[in-house]
PDB file of C-alpha atoms in Angstrom:
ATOM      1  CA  UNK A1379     101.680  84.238 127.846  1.00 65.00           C
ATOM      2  CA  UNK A1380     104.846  82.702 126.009  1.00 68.00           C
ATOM      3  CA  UNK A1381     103.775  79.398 126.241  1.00 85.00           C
ATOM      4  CA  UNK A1382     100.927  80.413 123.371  1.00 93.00           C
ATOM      5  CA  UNK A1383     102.510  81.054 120.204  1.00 95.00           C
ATOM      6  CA  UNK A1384     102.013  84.279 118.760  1.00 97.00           C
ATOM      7  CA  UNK A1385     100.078  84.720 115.487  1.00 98.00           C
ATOM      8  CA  UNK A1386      99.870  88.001 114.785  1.00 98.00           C
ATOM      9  CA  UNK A1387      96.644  90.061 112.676  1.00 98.00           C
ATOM     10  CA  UNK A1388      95.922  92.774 110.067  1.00 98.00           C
ATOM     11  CA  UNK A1389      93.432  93.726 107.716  1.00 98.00           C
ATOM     12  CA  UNK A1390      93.224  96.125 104.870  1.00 97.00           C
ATOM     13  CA  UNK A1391      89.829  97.121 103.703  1.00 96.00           C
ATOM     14  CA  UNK A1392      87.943  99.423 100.607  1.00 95.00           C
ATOM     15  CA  UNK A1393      87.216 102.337 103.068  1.00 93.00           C
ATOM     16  CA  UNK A1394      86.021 102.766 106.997  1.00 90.00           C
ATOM     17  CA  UNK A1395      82.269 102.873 106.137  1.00 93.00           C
ATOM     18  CA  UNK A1396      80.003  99.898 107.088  1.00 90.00           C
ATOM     19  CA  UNK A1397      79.628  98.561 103.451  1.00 93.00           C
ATOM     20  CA  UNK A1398      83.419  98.450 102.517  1.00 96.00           C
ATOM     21  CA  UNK A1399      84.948  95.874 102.086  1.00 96.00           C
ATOM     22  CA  UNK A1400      88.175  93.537 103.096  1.00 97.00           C
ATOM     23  CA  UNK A1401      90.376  93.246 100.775  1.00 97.00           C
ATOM     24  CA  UNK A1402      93.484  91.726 102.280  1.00 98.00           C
ATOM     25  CA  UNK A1403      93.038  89.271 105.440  1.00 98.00           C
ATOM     26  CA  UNK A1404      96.899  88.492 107.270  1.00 98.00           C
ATOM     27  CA  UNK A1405      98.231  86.363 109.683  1.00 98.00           C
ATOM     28  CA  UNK A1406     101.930  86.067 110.581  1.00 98.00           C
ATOM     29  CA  UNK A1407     103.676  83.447 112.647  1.00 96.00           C
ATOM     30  CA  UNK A1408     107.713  82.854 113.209  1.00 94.00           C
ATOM     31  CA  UNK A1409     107.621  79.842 110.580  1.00 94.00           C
ATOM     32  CA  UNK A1410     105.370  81.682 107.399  1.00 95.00           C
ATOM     33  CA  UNK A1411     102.523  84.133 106.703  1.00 97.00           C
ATOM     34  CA  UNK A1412      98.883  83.244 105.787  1.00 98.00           C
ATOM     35  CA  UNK A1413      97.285  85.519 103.406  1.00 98.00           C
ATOM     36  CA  UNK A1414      94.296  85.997 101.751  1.00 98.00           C
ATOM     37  CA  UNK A1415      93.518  88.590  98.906  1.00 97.00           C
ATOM     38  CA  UNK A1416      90.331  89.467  97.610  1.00 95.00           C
ATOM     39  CA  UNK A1417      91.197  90.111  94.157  1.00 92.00           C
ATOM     40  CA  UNK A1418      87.746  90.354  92.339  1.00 80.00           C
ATOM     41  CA  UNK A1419      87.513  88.454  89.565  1.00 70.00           C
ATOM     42  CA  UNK A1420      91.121  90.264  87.733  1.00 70.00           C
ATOM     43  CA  UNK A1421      93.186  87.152  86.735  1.00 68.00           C
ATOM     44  CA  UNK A1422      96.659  87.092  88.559  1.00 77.00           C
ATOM     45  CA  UNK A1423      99.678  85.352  87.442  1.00 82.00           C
ATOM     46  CA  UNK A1424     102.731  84.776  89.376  1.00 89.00           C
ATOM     47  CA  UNK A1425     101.684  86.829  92.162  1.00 92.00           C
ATOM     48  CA  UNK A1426     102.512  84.948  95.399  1.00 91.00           C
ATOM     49  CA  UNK A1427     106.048  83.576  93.106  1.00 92.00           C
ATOM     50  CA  UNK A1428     107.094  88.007  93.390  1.00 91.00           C
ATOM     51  CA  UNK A1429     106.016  88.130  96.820  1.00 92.00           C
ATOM     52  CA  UNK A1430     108.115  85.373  98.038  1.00 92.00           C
ATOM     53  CA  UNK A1431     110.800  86.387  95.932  1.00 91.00           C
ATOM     54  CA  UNK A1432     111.008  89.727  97.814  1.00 87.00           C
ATOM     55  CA  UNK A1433     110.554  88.448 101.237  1.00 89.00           C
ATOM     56  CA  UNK A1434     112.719  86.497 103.633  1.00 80.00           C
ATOM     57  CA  UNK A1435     110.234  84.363 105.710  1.00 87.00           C
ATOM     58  CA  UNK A1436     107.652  82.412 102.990  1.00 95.00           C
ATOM     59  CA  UNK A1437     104.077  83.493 102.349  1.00 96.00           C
ATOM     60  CA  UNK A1438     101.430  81.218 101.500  1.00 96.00           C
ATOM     61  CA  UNK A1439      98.937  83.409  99.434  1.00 96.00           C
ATOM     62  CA  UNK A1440      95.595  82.495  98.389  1.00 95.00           C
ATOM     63  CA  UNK A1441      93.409  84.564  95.821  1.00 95.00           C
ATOM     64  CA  UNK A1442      89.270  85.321  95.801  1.00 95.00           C
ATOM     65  CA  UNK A1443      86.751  86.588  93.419  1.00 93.00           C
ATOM     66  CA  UNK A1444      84.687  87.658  96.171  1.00 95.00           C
ATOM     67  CA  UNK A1445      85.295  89.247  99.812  1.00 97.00           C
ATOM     68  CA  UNK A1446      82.209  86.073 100.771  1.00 97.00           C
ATOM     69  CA  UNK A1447      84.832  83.784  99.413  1.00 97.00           C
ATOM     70  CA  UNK A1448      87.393  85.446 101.463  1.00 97.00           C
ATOM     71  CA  UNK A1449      85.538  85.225 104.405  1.00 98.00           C
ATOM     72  CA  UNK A1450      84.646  81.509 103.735  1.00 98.00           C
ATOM     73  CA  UNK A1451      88.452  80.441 103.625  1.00 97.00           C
ATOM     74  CA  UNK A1452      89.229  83.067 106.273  1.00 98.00           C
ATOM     75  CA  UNK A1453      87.068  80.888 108.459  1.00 97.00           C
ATOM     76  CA  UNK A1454      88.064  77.333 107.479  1.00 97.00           C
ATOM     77  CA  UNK A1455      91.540  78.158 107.976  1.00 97.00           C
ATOM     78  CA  UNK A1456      91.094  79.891 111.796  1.00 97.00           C
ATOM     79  CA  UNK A1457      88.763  76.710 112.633  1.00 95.00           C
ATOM     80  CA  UNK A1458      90.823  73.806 111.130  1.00 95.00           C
ATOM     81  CA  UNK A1459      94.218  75.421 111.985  1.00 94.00           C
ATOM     82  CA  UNK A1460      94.608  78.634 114.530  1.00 94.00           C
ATOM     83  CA  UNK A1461      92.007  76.840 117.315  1.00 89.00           C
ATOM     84  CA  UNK A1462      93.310  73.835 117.097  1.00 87.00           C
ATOM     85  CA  UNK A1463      96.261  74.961 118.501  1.00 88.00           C
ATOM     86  CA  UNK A1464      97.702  76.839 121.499  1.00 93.00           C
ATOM     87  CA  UNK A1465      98.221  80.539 120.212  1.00 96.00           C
ATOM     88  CA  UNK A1466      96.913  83.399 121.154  1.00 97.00           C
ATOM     89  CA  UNK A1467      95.578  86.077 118.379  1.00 98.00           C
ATOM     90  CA  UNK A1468      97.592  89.406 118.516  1.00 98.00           C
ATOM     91  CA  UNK A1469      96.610  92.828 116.426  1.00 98.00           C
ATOM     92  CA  UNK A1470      97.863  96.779 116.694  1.00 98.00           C
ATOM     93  CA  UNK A1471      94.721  98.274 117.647  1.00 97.00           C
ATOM     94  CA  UNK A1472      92.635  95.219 116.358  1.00 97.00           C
ATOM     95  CA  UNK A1473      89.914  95.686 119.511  1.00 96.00           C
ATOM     96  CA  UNK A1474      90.420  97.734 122.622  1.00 93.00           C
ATOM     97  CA  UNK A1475      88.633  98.779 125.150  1.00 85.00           C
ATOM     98  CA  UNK A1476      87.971 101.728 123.458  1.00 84.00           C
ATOM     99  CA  UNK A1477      87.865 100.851 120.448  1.00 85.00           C
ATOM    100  CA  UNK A1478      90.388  99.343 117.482  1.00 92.00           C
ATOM    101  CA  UNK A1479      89.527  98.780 113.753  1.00 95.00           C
ATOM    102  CA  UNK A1480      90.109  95.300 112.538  1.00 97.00           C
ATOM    103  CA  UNK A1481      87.708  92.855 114.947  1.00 97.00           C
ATOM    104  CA  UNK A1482      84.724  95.466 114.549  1.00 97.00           C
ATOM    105  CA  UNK A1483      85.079  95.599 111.003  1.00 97.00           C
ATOM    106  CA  UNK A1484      85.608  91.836 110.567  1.00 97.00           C
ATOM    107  CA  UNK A1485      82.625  91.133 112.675  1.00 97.00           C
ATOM    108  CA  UNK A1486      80.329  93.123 110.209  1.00 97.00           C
ATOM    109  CA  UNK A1487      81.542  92.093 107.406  1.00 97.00           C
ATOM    110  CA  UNK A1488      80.915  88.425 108.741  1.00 98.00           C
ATOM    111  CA  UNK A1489      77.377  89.145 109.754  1.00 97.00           C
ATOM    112  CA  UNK A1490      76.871  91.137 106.491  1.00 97.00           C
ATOM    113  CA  UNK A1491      77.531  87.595 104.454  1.00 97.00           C
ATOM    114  CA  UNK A1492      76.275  85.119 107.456  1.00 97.00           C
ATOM    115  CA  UNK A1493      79.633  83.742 107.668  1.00 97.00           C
ATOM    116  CA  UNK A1494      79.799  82.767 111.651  1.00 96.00           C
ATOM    117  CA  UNK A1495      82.617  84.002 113.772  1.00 97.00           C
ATOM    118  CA  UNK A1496      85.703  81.551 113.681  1.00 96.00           C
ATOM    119  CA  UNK A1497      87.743  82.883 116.663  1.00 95.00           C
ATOM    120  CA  UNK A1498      85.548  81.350 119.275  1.00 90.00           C
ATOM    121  CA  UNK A1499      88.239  79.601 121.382  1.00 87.00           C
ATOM    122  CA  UNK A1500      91.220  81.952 120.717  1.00 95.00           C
ATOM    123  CA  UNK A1501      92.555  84.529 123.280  1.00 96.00           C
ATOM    124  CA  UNK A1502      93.256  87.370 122.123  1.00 97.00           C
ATOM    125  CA  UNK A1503      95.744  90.343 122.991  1.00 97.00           C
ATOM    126  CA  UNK A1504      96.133  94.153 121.786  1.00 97.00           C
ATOM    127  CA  UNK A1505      99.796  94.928 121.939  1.00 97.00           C
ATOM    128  CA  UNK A1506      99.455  98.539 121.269  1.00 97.00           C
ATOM    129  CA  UNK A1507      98.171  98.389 124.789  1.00 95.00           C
ATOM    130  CA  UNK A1508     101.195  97.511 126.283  1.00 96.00           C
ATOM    131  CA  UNK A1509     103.247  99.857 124.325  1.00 97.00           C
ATOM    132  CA  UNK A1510     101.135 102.660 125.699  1.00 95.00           C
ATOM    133  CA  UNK A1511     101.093 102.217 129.434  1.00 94.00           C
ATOM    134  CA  UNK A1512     104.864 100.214 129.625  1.00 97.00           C
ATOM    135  CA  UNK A1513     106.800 102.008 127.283  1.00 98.00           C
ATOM    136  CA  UNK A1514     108.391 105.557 126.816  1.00 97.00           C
ATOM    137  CA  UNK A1515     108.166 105.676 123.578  1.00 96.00           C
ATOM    138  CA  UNK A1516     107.132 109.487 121.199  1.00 96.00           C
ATOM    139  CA  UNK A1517     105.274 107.353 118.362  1.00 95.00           C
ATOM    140  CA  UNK A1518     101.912 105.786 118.856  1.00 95.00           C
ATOM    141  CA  UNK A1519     101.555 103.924 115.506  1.00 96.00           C
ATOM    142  CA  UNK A1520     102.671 100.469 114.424  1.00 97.00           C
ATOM    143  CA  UNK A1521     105.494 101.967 112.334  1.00 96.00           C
ATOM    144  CA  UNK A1522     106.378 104.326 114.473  1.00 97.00           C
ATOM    145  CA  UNK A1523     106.980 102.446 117.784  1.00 98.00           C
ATOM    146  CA  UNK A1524     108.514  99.597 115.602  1.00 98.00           C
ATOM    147  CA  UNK A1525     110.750 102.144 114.514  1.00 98.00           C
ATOM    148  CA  UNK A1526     112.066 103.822 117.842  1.00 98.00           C
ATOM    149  CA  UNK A1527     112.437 100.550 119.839  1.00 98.00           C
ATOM    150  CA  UNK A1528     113.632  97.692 117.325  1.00 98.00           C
ATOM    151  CA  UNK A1529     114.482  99.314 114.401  1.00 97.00           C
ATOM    152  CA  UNK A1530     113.796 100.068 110.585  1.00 97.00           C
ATOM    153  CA  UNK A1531     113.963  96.959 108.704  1.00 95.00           C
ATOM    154  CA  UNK A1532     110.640  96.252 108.153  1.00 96.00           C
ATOM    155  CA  UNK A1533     109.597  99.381 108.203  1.00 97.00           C
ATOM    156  CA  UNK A1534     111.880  99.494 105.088  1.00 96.00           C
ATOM    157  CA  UNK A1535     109.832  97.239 103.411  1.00 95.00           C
ATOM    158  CA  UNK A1536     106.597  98.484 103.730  1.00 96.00           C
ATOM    159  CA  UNK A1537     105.940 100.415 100.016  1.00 96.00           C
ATOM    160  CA  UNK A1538     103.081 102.939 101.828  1.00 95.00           C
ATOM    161  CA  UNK A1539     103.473 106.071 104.024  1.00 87.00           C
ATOM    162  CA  UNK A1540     100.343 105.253 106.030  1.00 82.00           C
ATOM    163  CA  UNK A1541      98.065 102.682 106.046  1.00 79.00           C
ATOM    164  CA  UNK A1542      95.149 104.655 104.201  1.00 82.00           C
ATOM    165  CA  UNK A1543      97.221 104.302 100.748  1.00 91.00           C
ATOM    166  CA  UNK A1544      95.881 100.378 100.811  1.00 91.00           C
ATOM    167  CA  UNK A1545      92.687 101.848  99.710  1.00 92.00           C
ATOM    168  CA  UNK A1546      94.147 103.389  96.713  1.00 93.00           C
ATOM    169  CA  UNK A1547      96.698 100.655  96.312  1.00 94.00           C
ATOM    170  CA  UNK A1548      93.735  97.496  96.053  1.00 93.00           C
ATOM    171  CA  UNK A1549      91.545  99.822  93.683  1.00 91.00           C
ATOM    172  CA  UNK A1550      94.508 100.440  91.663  1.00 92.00           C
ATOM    173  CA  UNK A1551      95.080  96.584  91.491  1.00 92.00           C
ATOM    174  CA  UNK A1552      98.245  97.173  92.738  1.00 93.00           C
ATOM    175  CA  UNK A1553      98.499  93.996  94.568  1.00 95.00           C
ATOM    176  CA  UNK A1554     102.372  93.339  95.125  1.00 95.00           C
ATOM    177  CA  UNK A1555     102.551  96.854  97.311  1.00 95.00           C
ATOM    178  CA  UNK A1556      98.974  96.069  98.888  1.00 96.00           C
ATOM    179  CA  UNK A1557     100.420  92.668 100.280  1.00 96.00           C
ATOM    180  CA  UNK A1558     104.069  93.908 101.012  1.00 96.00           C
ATOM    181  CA  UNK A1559     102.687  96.531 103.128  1.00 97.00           C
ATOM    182  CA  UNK A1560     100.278  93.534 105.011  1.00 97.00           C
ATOM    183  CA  UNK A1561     102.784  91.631 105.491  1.00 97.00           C
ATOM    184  CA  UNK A1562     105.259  94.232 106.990  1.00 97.00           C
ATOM    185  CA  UNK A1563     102.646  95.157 109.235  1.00 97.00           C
ATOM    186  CA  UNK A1564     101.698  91.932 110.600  1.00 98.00           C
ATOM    187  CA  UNK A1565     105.486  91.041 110.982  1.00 98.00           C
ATOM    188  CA  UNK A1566     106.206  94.225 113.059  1.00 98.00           C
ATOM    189  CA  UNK A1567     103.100  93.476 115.377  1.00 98.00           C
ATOM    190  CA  UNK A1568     104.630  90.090 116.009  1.00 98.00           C
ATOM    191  CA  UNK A1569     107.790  91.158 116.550  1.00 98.00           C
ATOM    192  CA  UNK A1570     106.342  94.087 119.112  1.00 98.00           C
ATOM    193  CA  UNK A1571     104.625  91.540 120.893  1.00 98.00           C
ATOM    194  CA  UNK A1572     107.993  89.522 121.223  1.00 97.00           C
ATOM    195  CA  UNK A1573     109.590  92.531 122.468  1.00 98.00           C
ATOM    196  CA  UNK A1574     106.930  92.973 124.605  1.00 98.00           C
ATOM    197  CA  UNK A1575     107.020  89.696 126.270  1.00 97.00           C
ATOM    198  CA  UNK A1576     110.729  90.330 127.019  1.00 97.00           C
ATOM    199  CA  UNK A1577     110.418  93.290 129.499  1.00 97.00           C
ATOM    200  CA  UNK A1578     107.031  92.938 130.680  1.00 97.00           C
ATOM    201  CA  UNK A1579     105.175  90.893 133.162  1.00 96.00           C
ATOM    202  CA  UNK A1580     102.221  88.478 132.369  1.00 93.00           C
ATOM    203  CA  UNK A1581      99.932  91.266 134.765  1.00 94.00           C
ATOM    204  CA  UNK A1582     100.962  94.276 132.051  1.00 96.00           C
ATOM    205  CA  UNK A1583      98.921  92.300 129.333  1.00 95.00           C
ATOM    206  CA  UNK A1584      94.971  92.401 128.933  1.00 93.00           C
ATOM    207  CA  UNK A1585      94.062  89.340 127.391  1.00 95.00           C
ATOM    208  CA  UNK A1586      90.567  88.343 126.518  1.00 95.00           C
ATOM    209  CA  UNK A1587      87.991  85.827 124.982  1.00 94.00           C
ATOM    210  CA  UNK A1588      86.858  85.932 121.892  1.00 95.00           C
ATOM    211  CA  UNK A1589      84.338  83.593 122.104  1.00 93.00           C
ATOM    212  CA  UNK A1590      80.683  84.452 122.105  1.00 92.00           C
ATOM    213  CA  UNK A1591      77.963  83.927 124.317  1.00 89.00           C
ATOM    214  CA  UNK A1592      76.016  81.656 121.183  1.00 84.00           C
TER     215      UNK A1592
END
């Protein structure tokens, strides 16, 4: 498990419904964060300059016009930099057995534009798994088990209550608070999974294969 580095996964979207859209695309590791914002086609200027300025670890932020140019880069960058390479892909309720919210969406939204799935050789792991079967904890959500076992930091940072504010946030154009808020939550997931690693054994975690059977 340790030997593959950690990149961790969120995704904030227009709605739930099968025709929203993404609108923020995150991945975190210990060096930077890779984001990508789908922006429409509302100029921005000096956007990713007030993001870094506000947080610690650097961000390298690209803008789109369009959530199929998103989706485009999305996939270039997981191909040409996140397989070539010996990590493992890590969300909060990304995919679970039962469920999870980010993979299912991003696999529509994929299909939807004929964009082909770019995780194919990445193994992937859902830490809020782990937190649920190996951990006392009173919380269930990202914040909230960040909060009772490492701290509030990060959870200081984030600008939203809950995660359905992104919604209003993006249509808003409020981009700064969209992207604080994706990048505190991609941070704590990595930093759960690190905690995670630390008291539990490579048995407690269900990883699986992301790659499809085409």
């Amino acid at each position: 498990m340790t030997e593959l580095t950690t990149i961790a996964f969120d995704i904030e979207t227009t709605g739930f419904q099968a025709d929203d859209e993404l609108t923020v695309v995150g991945f975190d590791s210990a060096v930077s964060s890779r984001v990508f914002l789908h922006t429409g086609t509302t100029p921005q200027t000096g956007l990713a300059d007030r993001l870094n300025d506000a947080l610690q670890t650097p961000v390298q932020l690209s803008l789109h016009d369009s959530e199929q140019e998103l989706l485009h880069e999305l996939a270039a960058f997981v191909t040409s930099t996140l397989t070539q390479r010996d990590t493992k892909l890590v969300a909060y309720n990304g995919e679970r057995w039962n469920g999870g919210f980010d993979l299912p969406f991003l696999r529509t939204r994929l299909c939807t534009h004929g964009v082909e799935w770019p995780f194919g050789t990445l193994p992937y792991v859902d830490v809020m798994d782990v937190f649920e079967t190996r951990f006392n904890t009173s919380e269930d959500t990202l914040d909230g088990v960040y909060g009772e076992l490492i701290g509030s930091r990060l959870n200081n940072l984030d600008p939203f209550d809950d995660s359905g504010t992104a919604v209003t946030a993006w249509k808003e154009g409020a981009y700064e608070r969209l992207l604080t808020h994706n990048v505190a939550d991609i941070r704590r997931t990595r930093a759960l999974m690190e905690l995670a690693e630390r008291y539990c054994s490579k048995s407690d975690f269900s990883m699986k294969s992301l790659e499809p059977i085409v």
